[in-house]
Coordinates of C-alpha atoms in Angstrom, one line a residue:
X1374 CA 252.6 155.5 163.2
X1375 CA 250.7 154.2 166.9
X1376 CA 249.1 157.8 166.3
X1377 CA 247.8 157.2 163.2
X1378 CA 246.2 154.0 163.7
X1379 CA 244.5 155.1 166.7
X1380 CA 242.8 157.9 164.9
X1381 CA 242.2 155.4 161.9
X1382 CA 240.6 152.8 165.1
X1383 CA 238.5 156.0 166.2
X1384 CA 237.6 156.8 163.1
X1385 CA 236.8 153.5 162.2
X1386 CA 234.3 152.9 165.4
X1387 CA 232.4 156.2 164.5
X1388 CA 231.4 155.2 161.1
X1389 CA 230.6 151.8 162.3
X1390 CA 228.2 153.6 165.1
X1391 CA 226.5 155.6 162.3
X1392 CA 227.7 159.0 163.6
X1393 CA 229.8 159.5 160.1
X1394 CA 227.7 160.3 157.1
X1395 CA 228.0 157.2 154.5
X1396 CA 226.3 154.7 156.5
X1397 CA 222.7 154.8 158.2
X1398 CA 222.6 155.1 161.9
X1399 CA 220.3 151.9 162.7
X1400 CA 218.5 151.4 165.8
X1401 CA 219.4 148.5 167.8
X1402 CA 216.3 146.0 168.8
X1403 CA 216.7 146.6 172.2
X1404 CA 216.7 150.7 171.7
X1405 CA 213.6 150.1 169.6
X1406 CA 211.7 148.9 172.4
X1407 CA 212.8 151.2 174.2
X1408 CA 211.4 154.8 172.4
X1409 CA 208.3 152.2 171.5
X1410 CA 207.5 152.1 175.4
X1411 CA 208.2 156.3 175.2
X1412 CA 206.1 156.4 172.5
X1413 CA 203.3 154.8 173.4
X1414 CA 203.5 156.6 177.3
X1415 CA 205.1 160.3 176.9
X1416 CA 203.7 160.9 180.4
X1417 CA 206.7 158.2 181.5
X1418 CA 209.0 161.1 179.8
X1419 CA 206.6 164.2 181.4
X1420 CA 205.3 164.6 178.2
X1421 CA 201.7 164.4 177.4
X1422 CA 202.3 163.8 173.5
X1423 CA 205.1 163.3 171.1
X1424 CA 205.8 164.9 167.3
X1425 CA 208.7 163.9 165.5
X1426 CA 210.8 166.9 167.0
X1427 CA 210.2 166.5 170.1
X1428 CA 210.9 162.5 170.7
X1429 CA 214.5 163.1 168.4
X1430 CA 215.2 166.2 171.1
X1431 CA 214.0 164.1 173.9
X1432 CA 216.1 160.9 172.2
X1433 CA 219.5 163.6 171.8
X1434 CA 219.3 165.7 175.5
X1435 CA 217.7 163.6 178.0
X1436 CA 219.1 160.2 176.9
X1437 CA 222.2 161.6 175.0
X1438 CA 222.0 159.2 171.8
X1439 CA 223.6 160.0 168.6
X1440 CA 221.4 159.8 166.3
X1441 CA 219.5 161.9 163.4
X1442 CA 216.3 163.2 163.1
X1443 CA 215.4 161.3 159.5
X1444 CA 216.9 158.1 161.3
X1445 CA 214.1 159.0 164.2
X1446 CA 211.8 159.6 161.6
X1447 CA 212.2 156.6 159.3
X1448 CA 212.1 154.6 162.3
X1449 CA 208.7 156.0 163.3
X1450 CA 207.4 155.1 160.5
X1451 CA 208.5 151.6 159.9
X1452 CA 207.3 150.7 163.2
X1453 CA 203.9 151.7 161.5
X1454 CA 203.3 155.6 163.4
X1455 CA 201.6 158.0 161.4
X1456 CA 201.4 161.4 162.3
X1457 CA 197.6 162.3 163.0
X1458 CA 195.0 164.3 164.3
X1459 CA 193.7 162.5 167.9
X1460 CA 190.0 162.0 167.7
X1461 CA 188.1 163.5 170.2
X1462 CA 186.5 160.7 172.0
X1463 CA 183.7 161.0 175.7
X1464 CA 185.0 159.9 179.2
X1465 CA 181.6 158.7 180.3
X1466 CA 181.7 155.7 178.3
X1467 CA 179.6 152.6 180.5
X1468 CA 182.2 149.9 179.0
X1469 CA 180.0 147.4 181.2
X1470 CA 176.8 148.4 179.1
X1471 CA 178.6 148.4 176.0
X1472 CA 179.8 144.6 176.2
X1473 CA 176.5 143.8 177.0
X1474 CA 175.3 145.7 173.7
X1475 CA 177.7 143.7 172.1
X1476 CA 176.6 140.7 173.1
X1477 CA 173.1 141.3 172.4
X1478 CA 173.8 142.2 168.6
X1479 CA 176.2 139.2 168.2
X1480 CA 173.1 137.1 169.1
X1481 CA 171.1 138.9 166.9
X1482 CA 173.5 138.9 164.4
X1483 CA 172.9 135.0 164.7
X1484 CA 169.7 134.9 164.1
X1485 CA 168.3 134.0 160.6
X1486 CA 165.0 135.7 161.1
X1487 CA 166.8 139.3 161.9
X1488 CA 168.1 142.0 159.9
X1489 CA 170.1 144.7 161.6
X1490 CA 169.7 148.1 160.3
X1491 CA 171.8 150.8 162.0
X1492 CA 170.4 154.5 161.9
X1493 CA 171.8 158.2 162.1
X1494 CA 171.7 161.8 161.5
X1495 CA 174.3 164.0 160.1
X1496 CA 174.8 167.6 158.6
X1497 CA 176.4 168.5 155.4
X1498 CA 177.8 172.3 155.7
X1499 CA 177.9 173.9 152.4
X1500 CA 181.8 175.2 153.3
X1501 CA 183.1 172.9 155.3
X1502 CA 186.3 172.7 157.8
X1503 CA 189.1 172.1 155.4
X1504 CA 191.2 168.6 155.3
X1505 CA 194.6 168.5 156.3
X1506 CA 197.4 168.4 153.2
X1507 CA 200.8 168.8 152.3
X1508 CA 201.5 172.4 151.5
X1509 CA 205.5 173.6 150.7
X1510 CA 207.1 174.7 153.4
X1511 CA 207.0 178.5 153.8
X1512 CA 203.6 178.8 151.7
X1513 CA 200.3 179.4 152.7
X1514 CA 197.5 177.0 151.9
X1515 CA 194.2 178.4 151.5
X1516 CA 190.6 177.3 150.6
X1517 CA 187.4 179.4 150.1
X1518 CA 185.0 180.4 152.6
X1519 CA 181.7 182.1 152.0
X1520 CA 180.6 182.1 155.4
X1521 CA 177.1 181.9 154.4
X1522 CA 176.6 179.2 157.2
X1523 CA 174.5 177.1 154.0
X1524 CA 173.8 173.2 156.0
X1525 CA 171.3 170.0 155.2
X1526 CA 170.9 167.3 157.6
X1527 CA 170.4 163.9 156.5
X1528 CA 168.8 160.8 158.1
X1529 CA 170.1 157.6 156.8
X1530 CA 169.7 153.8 157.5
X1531 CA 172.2 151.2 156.5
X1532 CA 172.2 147.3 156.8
X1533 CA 175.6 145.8 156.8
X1534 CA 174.5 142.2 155.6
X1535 CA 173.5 143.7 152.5
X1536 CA 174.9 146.8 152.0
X1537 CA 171.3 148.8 151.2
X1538 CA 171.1 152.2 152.1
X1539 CA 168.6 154.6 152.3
X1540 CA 168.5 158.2 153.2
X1541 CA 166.0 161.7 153.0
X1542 CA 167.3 165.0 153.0
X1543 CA 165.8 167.8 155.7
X1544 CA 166.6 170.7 157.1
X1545 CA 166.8 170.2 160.5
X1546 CA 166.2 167.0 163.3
X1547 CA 163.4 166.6 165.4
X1548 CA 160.6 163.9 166.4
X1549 CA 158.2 165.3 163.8
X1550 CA 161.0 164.7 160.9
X1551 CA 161.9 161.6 162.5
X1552 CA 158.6 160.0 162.2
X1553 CA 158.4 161.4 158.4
X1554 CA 161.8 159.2 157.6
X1555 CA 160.3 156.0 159.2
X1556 CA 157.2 156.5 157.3
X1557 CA 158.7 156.9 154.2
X1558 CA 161.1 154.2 155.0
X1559 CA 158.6 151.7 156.3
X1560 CA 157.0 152.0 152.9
X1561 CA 160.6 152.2 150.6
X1562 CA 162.7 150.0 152.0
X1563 CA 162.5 146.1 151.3
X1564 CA 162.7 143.8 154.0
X1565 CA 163.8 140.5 153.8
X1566 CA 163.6 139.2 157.4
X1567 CA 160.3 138.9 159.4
X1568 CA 162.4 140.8 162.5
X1569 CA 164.0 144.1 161.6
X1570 CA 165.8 145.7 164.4
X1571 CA 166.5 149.7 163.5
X1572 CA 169.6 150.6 166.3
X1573 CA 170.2 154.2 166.9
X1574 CA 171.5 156.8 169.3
X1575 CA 169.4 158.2 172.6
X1576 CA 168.7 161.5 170.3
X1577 CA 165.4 162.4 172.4
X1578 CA 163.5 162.4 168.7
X1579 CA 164.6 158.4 168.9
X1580 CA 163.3 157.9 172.5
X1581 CA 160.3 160.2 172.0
X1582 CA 157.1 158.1 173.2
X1583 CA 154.8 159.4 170.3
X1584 CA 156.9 157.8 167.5
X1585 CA 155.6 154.9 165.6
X1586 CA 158.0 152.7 164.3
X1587 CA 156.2 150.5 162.3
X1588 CA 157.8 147.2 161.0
X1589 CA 160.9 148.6 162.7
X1590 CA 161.8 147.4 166.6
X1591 CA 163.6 150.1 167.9
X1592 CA 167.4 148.9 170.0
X1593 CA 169.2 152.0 171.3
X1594 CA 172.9 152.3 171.2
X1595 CA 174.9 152.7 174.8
X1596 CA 175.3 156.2 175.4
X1597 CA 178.4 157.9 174.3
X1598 CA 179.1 155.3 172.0
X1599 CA 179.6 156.3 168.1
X1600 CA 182.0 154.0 167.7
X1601 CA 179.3 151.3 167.7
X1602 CA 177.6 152.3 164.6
X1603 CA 178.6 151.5 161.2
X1604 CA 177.0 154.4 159.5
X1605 CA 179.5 156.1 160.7
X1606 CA 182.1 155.2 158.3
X1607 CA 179.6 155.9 155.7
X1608 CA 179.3 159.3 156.7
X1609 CA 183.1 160.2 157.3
X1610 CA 183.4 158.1 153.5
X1611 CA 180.8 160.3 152.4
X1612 CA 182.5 164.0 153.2
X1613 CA 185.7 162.9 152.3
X1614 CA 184.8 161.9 149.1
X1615 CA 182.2 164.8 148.4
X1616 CA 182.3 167.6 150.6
X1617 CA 186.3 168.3 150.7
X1618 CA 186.6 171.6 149.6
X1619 CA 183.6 171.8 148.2
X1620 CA 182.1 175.1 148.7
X1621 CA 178.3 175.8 147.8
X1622 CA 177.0 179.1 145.9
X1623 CA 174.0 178.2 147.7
X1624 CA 170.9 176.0 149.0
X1625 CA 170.0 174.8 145.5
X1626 CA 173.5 173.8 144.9
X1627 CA 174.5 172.3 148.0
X1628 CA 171.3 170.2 148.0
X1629 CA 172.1 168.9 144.2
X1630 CA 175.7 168.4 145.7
X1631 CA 174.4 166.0 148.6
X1632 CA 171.4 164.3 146.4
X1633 CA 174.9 163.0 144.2
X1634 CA 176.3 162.0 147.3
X1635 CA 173.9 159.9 148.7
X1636 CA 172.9 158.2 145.2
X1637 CA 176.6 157.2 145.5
X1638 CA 176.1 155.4 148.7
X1639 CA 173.0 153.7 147.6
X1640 CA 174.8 152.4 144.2
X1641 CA 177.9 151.2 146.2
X1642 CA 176.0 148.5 148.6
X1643 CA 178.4 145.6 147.7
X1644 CA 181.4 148.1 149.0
X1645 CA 179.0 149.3 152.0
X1646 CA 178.9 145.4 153.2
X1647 CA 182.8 145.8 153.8
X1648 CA 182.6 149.6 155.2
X1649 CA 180.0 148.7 157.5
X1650 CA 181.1 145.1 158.7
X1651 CA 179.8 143.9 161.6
X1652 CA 183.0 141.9 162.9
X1653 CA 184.5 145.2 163.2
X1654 CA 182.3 145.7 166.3
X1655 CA 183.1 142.7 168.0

């Protein structure tokens, strides 16, 4: 009878540790901040990155804890991880300058006489790199690809007080095309401030001593520093919502594709305000 109860006792503490099915193994507060700190430095654990696999096999052989992969897993996620792709991002970053650009647009950002305008090229690849998705395991996802190398480039302008955008299509960058989109935009766009500061990047069409900006005062970005301007979300926005899996027959089509595209930006300027918000910058 001892015999029995013992195994019942045994029994009894293995269900209450999670290691019998019926119950959820939980993760104790101070194991969670624990794998956190693993998490957030892999090279503390040799590693130099983590996937869901790896932490539960690191969790199970190096630190011998019981505990399931789903439980690893749920846990990951509730502590607000997300498996994604890293984005690649330059090691020559000045992050001395780039306070100091900082600074200098939170004063102008002040000022009532000023209106910020932040500029930037991109291309549009009429079959571009497919997105990731969920595909069944043992299947094979696949998209088209004509391989016909069909791309436009595009010069835009946004203002994140107001949301306007404005954009021309061209087939290539340079300081001639350059000076074409500030013509054209010195003459389109409204202005509503005596001051309008146009930032962009040290592209060496932007620092080229022939161009003529117009009613535009020119304010470059610190170098290696994309992160600084809000276009950028507009672009990323842009492709997601235009150019996933969106393959071109040709020219013709891919530029009707983009002029859609970019009249969507313009007619969204109360959303742009948000996706271009300067308190994200400081």
């Amino acid at each position: 009878m001892l015999h029995i109860f013992k195994i019942e006792l045994r029994i009894l503490k293995k269900y209450n540790q999670g290691l019998l099915s019926g119950r959820r193994r939980k993760i104790s507060p101070q194991q969670s901040e624990q794998y956190i700190g693993l998490i957030e430095k892999p090279a503390a654990a040799g590693q130099t990155h983590w996937t869901g696999r790896k932490f539960h096999g690191y969790l199970r052989e190096q630190l011998h804890q019981e505990i399931g992969y789903s439980t690893v897993v749920r846990w990951l996620q509730q502590q607000g991880y997300r498996l994604k792709v890293p984005q690649p991002w330059p090691d020559r970053q000045d992050e001395q300058r780039r306070q100091q650009f900082r600074d200098q647009l939170k004063q102008l950002f002040a000022d009532d006489q000023v209106e910020l305008w932040f500029l930037d090229e991109t291309g549009v690849e009429g079959d571009p790199r497919p997105r990731r998705r969920w595909i069944k395991k043992g299947e094979k996802g696949r998209v088209t690809r004509n391989g016909d190398h069909l791309r436009m480039n595009v010069t835009g302008m946004v203002c994140p007080r107001t949301g306007q955008f404005y954009a021309l299509e061209f087939t290539h960058s340079d300081s001639v095309v350059f000076q074409t989109f500030l013509d054209h935009a010195n003459t389109d766009v409204q202005r509503q401030q005596p001051r309008n500061v146009l930032i962009c990047d040290n592209a060496s069409w932007h620092r080229s001593k022939s161009i003529r900006w117009g009613n535009f005062e020119p304010l470059f970005l610190p170098p290696y520093s994309p992160d600084l301007n809000p276009i950028e979300r507009l672009w990323l926005l842009m492709k997601a919502n235009w150019f996933t899996d969106y393959i071109a027959k040709n020219r013709e089509a891919l530029i009707e594709r983009l002029d859609k595209a970019l009249q969507w930006l313009i007619e969204r300027s109360y959303e742009n305000k948000t996706t271009c918000s300067m308190r994200k910058l400081f």
